[in-house]
C-alpha atoms as one frame of an Amber mdcrd trajectory, in Angstrom:
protein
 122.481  40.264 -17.045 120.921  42.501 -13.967 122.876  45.635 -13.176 122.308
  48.073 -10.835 124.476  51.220 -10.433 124.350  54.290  -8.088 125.717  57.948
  -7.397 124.739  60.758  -5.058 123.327  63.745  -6.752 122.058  66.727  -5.103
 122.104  65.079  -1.648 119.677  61.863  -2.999 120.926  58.410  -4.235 120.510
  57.984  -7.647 120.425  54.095  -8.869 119.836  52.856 -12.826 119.323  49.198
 -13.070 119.889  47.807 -16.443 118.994  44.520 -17.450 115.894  43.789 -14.420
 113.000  44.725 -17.237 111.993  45.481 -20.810 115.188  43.497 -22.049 113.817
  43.338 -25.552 113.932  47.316 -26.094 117.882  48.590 -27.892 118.221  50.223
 -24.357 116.346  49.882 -21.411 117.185  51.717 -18.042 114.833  51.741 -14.535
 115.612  54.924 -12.958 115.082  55.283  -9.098 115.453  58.669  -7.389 114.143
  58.954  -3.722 111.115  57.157  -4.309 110.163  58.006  -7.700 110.376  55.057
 -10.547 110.848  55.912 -14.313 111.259  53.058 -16.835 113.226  54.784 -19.482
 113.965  52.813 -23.180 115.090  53.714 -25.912 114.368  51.311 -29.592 114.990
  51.623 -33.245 113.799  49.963 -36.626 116.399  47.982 -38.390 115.740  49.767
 -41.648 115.798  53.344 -42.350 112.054  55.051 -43.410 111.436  55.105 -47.069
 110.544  58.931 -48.657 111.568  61.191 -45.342 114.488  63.724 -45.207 114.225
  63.983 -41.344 115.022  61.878 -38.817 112.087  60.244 -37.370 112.315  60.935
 -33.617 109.620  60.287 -31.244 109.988  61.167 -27.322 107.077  60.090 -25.410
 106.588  60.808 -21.321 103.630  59.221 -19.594 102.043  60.273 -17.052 100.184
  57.458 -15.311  98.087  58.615 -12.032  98.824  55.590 -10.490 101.840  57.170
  -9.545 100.701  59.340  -7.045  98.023  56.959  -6.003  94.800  58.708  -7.910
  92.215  57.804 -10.481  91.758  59.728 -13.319  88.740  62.191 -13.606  86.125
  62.496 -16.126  83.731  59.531 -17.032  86.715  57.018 -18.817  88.947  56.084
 -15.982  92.360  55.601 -17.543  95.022  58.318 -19.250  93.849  59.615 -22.323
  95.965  61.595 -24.362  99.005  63.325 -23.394  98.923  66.058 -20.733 100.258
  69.865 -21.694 102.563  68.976 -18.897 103.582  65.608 -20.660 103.893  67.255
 -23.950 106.718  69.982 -23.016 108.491  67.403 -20.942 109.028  65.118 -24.022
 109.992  68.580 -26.112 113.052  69.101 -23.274 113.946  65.833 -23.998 113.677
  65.834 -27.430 115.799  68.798 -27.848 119.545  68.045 -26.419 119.219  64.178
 -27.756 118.024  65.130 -31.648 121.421  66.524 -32.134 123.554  63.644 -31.095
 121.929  61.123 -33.365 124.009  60.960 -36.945 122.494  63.743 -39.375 121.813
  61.110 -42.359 120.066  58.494 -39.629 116.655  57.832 -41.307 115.478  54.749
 -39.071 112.634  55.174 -36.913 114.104  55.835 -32.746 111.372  56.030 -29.842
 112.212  57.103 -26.577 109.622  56.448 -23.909 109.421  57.865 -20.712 107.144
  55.516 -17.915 106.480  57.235 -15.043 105.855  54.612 -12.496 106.112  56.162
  -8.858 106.295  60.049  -7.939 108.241  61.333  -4.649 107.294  65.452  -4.652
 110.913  65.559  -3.413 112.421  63.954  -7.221 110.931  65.310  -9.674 110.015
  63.034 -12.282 110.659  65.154 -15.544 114.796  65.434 -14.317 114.602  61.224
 -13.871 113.033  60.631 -17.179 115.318  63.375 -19.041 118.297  61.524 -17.951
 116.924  58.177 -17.944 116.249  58.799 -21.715 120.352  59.953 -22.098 121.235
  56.803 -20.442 118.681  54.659 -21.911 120.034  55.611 -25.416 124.107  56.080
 -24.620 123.888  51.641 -23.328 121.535  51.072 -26.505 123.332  49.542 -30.122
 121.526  53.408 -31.345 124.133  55.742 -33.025 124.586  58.336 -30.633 127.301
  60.777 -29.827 126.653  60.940 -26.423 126.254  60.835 -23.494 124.672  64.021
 -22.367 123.478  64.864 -18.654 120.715  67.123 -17.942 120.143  69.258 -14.414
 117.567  71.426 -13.158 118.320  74.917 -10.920 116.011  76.440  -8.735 116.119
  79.653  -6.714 115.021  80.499  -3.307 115.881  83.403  -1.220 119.332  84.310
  -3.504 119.932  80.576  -3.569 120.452  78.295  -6.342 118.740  74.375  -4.953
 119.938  71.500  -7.519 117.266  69.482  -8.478 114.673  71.061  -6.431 111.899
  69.615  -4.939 108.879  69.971  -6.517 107.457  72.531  -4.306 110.833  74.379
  -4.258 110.142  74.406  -8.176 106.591  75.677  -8.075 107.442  78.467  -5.756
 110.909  79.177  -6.371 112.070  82.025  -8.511 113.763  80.280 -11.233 113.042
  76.975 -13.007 115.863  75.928 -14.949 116.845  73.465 -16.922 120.593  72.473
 -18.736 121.707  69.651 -20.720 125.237  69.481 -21.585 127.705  67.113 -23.240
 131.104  66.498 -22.063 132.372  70.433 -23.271 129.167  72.109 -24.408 125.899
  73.551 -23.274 123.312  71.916 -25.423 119.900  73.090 -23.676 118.661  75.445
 -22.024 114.858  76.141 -20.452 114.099  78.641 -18.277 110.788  80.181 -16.739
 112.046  83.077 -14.404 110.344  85.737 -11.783 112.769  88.344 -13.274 116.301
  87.034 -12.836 119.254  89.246 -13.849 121.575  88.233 -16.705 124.555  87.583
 -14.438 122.489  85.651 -12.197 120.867  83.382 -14.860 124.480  82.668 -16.017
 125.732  81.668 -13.076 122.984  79.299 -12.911 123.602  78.484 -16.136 127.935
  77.041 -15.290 126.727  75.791 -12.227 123.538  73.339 -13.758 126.617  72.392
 -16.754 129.089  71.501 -13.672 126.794  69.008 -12.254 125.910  67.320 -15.668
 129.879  66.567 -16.196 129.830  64.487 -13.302 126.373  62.830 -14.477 128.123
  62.383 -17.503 131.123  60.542 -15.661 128.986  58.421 -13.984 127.064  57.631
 -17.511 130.756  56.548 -18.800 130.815  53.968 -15.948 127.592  52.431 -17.094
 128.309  52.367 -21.175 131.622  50.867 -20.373 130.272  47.814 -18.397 127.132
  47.052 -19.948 127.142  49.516 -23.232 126.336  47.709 -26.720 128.148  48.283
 -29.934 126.297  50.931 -32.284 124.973  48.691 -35.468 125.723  50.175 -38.428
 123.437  51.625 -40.634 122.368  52.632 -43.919 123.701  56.176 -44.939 120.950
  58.716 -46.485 123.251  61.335 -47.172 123.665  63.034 -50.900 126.196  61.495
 -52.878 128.581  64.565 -53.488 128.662  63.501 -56.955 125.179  65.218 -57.244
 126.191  68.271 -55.614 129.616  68.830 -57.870 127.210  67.828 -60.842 124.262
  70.824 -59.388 126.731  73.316 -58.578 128.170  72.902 -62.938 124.798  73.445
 -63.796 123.855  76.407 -60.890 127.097  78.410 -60.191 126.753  79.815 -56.074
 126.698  83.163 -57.659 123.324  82.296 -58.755 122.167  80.603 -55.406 123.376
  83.188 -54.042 120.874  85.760 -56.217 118.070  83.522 -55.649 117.967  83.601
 -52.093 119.567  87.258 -51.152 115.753  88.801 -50.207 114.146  89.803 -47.361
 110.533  88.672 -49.168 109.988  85.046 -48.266 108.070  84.385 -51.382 109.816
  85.937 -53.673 112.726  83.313 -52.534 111.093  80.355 -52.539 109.671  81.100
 -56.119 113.444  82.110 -57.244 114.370  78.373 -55.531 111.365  77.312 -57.254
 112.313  78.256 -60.696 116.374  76.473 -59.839 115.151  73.185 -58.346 112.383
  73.336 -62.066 115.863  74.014 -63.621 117.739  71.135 -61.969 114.443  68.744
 -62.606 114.952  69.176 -66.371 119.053  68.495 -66.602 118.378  65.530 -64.681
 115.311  63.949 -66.409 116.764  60.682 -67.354 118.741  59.661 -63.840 115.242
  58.753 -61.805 117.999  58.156 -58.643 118.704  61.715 -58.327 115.747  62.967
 -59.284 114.692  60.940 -55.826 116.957  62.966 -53.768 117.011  66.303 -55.715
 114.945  68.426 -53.032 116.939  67.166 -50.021 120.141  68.251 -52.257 118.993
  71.534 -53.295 117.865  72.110 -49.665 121.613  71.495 -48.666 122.525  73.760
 -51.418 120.840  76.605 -50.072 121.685  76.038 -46.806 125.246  75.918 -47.658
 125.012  79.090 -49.372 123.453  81.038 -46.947 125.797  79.592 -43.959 128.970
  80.987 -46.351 127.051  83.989 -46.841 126.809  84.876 -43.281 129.896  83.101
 -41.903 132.740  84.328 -44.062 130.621  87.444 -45.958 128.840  88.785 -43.221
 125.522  88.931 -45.470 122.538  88.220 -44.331 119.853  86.980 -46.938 117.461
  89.820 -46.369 120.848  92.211 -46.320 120.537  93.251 -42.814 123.235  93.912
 -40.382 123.949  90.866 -37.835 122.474  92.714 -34.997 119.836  94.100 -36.805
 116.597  93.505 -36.145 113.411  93.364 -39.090 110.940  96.427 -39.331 108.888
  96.690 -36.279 104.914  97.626 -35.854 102.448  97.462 -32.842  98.772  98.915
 -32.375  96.003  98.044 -29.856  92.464  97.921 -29.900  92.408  96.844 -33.545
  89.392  94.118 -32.691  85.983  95.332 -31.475  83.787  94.113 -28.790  86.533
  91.632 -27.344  88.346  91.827 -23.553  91.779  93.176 -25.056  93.565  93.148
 -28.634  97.214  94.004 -30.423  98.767  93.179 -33.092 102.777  92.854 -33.385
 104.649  92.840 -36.511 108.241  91.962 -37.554 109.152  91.787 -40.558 106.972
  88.794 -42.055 106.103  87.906 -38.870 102.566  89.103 -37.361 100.476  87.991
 -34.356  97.561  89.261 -33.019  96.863  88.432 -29.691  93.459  88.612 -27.888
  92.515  88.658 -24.398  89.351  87.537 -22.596  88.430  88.391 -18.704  86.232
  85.760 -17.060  85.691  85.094 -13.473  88.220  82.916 -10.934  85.737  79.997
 -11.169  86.407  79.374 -14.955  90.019  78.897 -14.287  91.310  75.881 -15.499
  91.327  72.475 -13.811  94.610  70.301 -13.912  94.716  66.678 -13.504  98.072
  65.681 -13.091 100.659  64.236 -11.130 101.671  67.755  -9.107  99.648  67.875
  -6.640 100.566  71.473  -5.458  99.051  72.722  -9.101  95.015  71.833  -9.688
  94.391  74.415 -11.634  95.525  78.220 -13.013  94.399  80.976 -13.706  96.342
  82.027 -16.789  96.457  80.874 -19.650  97.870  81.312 -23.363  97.174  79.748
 -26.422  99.443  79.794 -29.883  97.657  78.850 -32.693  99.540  78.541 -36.574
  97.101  78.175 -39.285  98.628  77.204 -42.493  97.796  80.531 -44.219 100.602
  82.021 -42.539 103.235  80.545 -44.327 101.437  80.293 -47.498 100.371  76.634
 -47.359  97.071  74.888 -47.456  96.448  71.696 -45.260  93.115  71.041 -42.647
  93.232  72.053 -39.186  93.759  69.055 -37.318  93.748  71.153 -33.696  96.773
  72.091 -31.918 100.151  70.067 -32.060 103.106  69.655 -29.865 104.698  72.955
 -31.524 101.486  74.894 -30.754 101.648  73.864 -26.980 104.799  74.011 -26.914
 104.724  77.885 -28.336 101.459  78.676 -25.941 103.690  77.291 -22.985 106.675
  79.766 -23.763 104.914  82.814 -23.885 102.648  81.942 -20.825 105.933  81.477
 -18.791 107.222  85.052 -20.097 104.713  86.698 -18.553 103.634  84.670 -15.381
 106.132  86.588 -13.359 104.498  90.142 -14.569 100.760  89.300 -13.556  99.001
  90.521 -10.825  98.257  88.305  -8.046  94.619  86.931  -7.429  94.025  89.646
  -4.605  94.770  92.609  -6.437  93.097  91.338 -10.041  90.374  88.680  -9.137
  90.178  87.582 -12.533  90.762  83.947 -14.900  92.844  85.215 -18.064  93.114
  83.771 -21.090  95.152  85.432 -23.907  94.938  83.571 -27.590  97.876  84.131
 -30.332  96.897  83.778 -33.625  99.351  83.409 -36.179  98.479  85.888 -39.014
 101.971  85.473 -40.860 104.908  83.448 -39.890 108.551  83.976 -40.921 110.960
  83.594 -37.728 110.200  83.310 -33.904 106.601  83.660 -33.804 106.868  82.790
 -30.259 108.541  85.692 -29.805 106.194  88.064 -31.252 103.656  85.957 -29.084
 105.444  87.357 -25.968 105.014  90.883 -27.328 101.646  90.715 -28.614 100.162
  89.393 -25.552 102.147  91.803 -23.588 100.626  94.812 -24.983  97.178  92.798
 -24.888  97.129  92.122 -21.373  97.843  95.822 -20.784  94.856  96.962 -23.390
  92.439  94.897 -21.239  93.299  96.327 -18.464  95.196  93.476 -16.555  97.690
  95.722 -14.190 101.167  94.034 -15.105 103.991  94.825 -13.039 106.230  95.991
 -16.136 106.412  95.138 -19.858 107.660  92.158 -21.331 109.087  91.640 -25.091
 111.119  88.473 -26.662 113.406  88.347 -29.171 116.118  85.497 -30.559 119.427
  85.062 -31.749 120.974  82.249 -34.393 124.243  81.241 -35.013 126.063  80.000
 -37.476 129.561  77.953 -37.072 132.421  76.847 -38.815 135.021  74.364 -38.399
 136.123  75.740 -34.925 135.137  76.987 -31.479 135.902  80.307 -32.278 134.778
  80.475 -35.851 131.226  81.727 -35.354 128.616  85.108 -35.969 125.404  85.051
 -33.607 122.402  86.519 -35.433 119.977  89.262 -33.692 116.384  88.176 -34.874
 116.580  85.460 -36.752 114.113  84.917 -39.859 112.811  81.331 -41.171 115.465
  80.853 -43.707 118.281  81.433 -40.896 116.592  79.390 -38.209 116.144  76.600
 -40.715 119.681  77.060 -42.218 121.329  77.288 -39.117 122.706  76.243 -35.905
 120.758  77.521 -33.130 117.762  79.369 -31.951 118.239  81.028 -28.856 114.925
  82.877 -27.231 114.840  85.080 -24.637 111.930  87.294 -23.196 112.240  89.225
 -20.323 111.246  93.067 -18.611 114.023  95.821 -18.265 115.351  94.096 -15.279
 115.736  91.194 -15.807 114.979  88.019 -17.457 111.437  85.783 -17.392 111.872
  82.493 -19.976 114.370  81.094 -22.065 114.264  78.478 -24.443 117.114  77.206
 -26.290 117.203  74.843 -29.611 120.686  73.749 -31.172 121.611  71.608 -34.181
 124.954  71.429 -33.321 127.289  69.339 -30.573 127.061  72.380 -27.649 127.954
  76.053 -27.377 130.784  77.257 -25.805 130.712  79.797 -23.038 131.096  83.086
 -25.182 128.529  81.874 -27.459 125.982  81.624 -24.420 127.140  84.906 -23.321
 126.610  87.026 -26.263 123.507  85.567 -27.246 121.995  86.658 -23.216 123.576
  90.144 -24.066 122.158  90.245 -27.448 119.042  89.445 -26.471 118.671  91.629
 -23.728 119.286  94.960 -26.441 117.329  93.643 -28.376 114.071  93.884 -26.185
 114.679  97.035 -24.770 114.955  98.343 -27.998 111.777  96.653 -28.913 110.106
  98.019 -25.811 111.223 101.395 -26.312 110.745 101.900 -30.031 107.348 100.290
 -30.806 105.616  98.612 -27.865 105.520 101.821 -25.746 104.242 103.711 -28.784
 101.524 101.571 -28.878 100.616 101.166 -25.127 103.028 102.312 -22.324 101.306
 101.762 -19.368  97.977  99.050 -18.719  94.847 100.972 -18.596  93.259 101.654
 -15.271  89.844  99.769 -15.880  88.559  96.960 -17.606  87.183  96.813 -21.207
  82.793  97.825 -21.057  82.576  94.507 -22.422  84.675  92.650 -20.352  82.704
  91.476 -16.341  83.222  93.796 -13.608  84.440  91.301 -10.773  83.670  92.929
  -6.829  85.213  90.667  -4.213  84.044  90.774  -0.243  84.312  88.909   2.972
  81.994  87.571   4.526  81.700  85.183   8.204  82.525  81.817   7.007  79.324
  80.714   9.063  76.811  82.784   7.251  77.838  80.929   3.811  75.075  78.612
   4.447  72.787  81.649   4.757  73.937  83.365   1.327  73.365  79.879  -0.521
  70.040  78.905   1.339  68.381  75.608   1.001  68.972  73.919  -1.961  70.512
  76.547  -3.390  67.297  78.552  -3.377  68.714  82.343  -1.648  71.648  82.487
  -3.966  69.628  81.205  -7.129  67.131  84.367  -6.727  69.899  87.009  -6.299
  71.190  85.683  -9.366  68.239  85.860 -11.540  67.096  89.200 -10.111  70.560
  90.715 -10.789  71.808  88.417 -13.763  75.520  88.050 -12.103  78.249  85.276
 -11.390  78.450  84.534  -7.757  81.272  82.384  -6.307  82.316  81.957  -2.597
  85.187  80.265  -1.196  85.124  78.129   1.832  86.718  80.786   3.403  84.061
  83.283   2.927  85.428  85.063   0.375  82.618  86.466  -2.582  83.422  87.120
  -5.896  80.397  89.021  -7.718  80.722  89.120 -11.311  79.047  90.626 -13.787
  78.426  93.452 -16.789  76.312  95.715 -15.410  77.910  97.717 -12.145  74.610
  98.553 -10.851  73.570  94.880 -10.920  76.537  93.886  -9.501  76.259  96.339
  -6.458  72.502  95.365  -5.919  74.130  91.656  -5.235  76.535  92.851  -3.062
  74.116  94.637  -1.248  71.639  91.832  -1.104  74.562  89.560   0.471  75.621
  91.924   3.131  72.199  92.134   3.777  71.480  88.402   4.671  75.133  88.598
   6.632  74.444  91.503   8.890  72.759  90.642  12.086  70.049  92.545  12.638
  69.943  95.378  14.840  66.926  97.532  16.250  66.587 101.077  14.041  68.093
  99.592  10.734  65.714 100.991   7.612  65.244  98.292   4.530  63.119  98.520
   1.261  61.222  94.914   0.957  58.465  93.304  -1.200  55.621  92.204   0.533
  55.072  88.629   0.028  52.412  87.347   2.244  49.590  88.356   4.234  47.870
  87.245   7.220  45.475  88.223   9.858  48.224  89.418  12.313  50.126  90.764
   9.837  52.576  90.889   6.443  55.660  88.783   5.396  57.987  91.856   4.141
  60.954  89.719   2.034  63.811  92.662   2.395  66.272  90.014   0.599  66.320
  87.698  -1.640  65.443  84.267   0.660  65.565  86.789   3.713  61.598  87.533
   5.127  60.584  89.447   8.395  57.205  90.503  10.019  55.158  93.588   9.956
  52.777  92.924  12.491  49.396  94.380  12.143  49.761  97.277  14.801  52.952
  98.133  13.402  51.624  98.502   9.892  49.815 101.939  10.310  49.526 104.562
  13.033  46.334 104.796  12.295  43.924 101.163  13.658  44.494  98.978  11.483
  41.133  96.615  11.105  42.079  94.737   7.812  46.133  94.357   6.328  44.601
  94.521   2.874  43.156  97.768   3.635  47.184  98.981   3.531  48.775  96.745
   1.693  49.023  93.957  -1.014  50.762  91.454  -2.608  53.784  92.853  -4.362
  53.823  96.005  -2.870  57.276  97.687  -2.173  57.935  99.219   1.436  60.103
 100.417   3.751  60.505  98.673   7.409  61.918  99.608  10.208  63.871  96.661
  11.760  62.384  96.155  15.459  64.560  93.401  15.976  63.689  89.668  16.740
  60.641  88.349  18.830  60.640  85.643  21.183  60.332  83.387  18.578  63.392
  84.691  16.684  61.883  86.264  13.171  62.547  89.528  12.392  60.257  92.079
  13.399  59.624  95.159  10.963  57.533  98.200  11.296  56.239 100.187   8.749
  54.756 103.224  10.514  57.956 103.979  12.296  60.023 103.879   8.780  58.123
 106.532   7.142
């Protein structure tokens, strides 16, 4: 039966009709905001996946450019695969709903995101994170829902709910919360430098809104909500953990995983679960489930550990943070290089210069965003955690990683004006053992400065855990959490940022929310933390960006020139510009506007271009001296070619002050000379002279 239901949020009407399409999907919501349409669903398998300890999640968000009316580029006209955009979309989703579903839920759940219509005044990514919440809280899914989700912007000191999406691209904050009915359950920020207070207050005001999303939700599941089926359990018997703990006491858990070497752990958990493998031999059923249940042992161990012992498996202090290293310059020949190190986590991070023209194009359905100039790249081979498997190219973790760090420091970079350059900076994973993202942010940081790129101030990222226990108040956040603690525990809370203030924040939970004080000490936390990481090690390695660019890296000169003498740079065909750039072996780009950007290795080169150009712009006035190539002769006179594409006359009584009977009694073809502009004649060709310029 067709539904439709509506509420005013953020000054639009918001209207969900259930039951008008896709009817056969568990849940199934059409989302309408302003003008843009998002078919939202939500299904399930009936049976549980055979062989997985996860739940099998998938969040999908398609971008179809029939949305805004477009065809997509390239030579196949239809979506391929999923943009960057589309990718970290689905990862916002993803992250507030994964911890509502039941822990020991094994059956396959797909949520799919259609993006059908786009008004640039509703952002599609806000209607297809709540259509998903919706889409799932009316399904027969197990969910502990509902959950709302709201996005902040910030312009002039002002917070704008749901902004538009201009007000998003060129506002000062992008934020994005997802609560539940108490709790904060996600947080994403990108930030041009926002204080601590400020982000916080952002922060209650985004969880406000979602309560009465959430209310309205309520309304919806109550009238047309389905019962949650039930479903087949794939949680360890406790029979199998009273029957592991007789044969390993937690004393000797607790032995095996109290290092801070991440090897020397797992071979200690190696050498129990080998242990466990041969007491249980002859039961094949919980031989099936032993490394799920000696997964939960350690993760119960090392939750005890930090909650009621206040150890730490590598025996640090909770607000301690691992051994910290930084250097520059440690690869040869390329733009910019550093390497950051904490603990058993390293990343090196290289940075290449290239002109504006190779920035990269964007296809997608903002059309205020066709391409940027920055960009960062995360890579995570499988050597750095020890493991073999093929490189299959980057995944959603990779982009997602990439994406993170290139918000951190978007807010730092110059603008195009005062560094006319495309940047790319790559992070390659050299070792991995907590928050590599994090070290990303640093890395690339101190990169960016080594190649010269003039960044406002210095960025570094750190993040806090958290363990809980049975109450609100039972809890101990962790400063700079390692694998074993991220894995083992309940949140991972990153936050970079510059001495003033913060730049990105990304926020992943396990649990049903965080309280306020929770949110608040992690923000303070994390904001020691990267001072102290700025002041003890990055500084030591680079405090301030170097004044010029790498002698490998182009030498970029920008000018202006008159918007109507572009024609007369480029020349027919192509032809003036073409021989400027083979003489001088440089990059030349103009802008409609008139504006040249000369790039190249050499300086000399490049101001030989420049030259050339202004050349072919000036208009030519009587008494100007040039150096030119002769290039053809005639009776009257010689062609003098002072530029490339750019010819003028020396006619014969201007050649000598001497009589002149013959031109190739003075000159020949090839020759270089110096003229003495005379002007133009009647017929409007330069006139040189070549006795008057000596």
């Amino acid at each position: 039966m067709f539904k439709s239901f509506s509420m005013e949020l953020a000054g639009r009407t918001l209207t969900i009709d259930v039951g008008r399409v896709a009817k056969q999907a568990n849940g199934a919501a059409l989302m309408h905001y302003g003008d843009t349409t998002v078919l939202s669903t939500a299904t399930a398998s009936d049976k549980p996946r055979e062989g997985i300890d996860f739940f099998p999640l998938s969040v999908e968000f398609e971008e179809k450019m029939y949305a805004v009316g477009k065809v997509p580029g390239g030579f196949n006209k239809r979506e391929g695969k999923a943009s960057e955009n589309s990718v970290l979309t689905a990862r916002v989703i993803d992250r507030p709903m994964r911890p509502l579903f039941p822990k020991d839920y094994r059956n396959d759940v797909t949520l799919n995101n259609l993006i059908l219509s786009v008004d640039t005044e509703c952002r599609p990514e806000i209607v297809a994170m709540l259509g998903s919440a919706i889409a799932t809280a009316i399904s027969d899914i197990p969910f502990a829902g509902p959950c709302a989700m709201t996005q902040v912007g910030l312009v002039d000191g002002e917070f704008v709910v749901n902004p538009s999406q201009k007000v998003w691209d060129e506002g000062d904050l992008q934020l994005t919360v997802a609560s539940t009915r108490e709790k904060v359950i996600m947080i994403e920020a990108g930030a041009n430098i926002v204080p601590e207070d400020k982000m916080l207050e952002a922060i209650y005001m985004a969880h406000d809104v979602n309560q009465t999303i959430i209310q309205f939700i309520d309304k919806i599941v109550a009238e047309v909500g389905k019962e949650k089926h039930e479903y087949e359990s794939c949680a360890i018997p406790e029979e199998l953990f009273d029957k592991i703990k007789e044969i390993v006491p937690p004393t000797e858990m607790e032995e095996a995983v109290f290092t801070d070497d991440k090897q020397v752990r797992e071979e200690n958990v190696a050498a129990i679960k080998e242990k466990l493998e041969e007491a249980f031999a002859e039961n094949e059923e919980w031989l099936a489930l032993l490394g799920e249940a000696v997964y939960q042992y350690q993760k119960k161990t090392v939750r005890k550990m930090i909650l009621k012992d206040h150890k730490r498996p590598d025996g640090r202090k909770i607000d301690e943070i691992r051994p910290l290293a930084a250097e520059v310059d440690l690869i040869p020949r390329v733009h910019g290089s550093a390497m950051f190190t904490r603990g058993q986590t390293q990343i090196c991070d290289i940075v290449t210069l290239a002109p504006l023209s190779e920035a990269q194009r964007i296809d997608g359905l903002d059309e205020n965003i066709t391409s940027k100039r920055y960009m960062h790249h995360y890579n995570f081979p499988s050597y750095s955690v020890g493991e073999t498997k093929p490189s299959r190219g980057p995944g959603r973790r990779e982009i997602g990683h990439g994406a993170l760090a290139e918000k951190a420091l978007m807010p730092v970079l110059p603008s195009e004006e005062e560094f006319p350059y495309t940047i790319r900076a790559v992070s390659e994973t050299f070792e991995s053992n907590g928050s590599t993202s994090m070290a990303s942010t640093c890395a690339s940081c101190m990169s960016l400065m080594a190649a010269g790129v003039p960044l406002k101030a210095m960025v570094a990222g750190i993040s806090c855990g958290l363990v809980t226990g049975e109450t609100d108040d039972d809890y101990i956040v962790l400063t700079d959490i390692q694998g074993l603690e991220d894995f083992f525990g309940d949140m991972d809370f990153k936050v970079t940022g510059t001495t003033e203030g913060i730049t990105a924040i990304q926020m992943d939970i396990k649990i049903h929310g965080l309280t306020k004080p929770i949110v608040e000490e992690a923000i303070r936390r994390t904001r020691e933390a990267r001072l102290f990481i700025m002041d003890t090690c990055m500084k030591k390695a680079i405090e301030t960006p170097r004044q010029t660019v790498s002698e490998y890296a182009p030498k970029i000169e920008m000018i202006q020139i008159d918007p109507d003498k572009i024609g007369d740079v480029v020349g027919k065909s192509g032809k003036t510009i073409n021989a400027i750039i083979e003489e001088t072996g440089v990059k030349i780009d103009i802008t409609d506007e008139g504006q040249v950007s000369v790039c190249g290795v050499d300086k000399a080169m490049i101001d030989k271009a420049i030259g050339y150009i202004n050349t072919i712009v000036t208009d030519f006035e009587a008494g100007e001296i040039y150096e030119g190539v002769v290039v053809s002769i005639k009776e009257f006179g010689a062609f003098v070619e002072f530029a490339p594409g750019k010819e003028g006359m020396v006619h014969i009584s201007k050649i000598a002050k001497e009589r002149v009977e013959h031109v190739e009694d003075f000159v020949t073809l090839g020759d270089k000379v110096k003229v003495k502009c005379l002007g133009k004649d009647k017929m409007g060709r330069i006139s040189f002279s070549m006795k008057d310029a000596k």
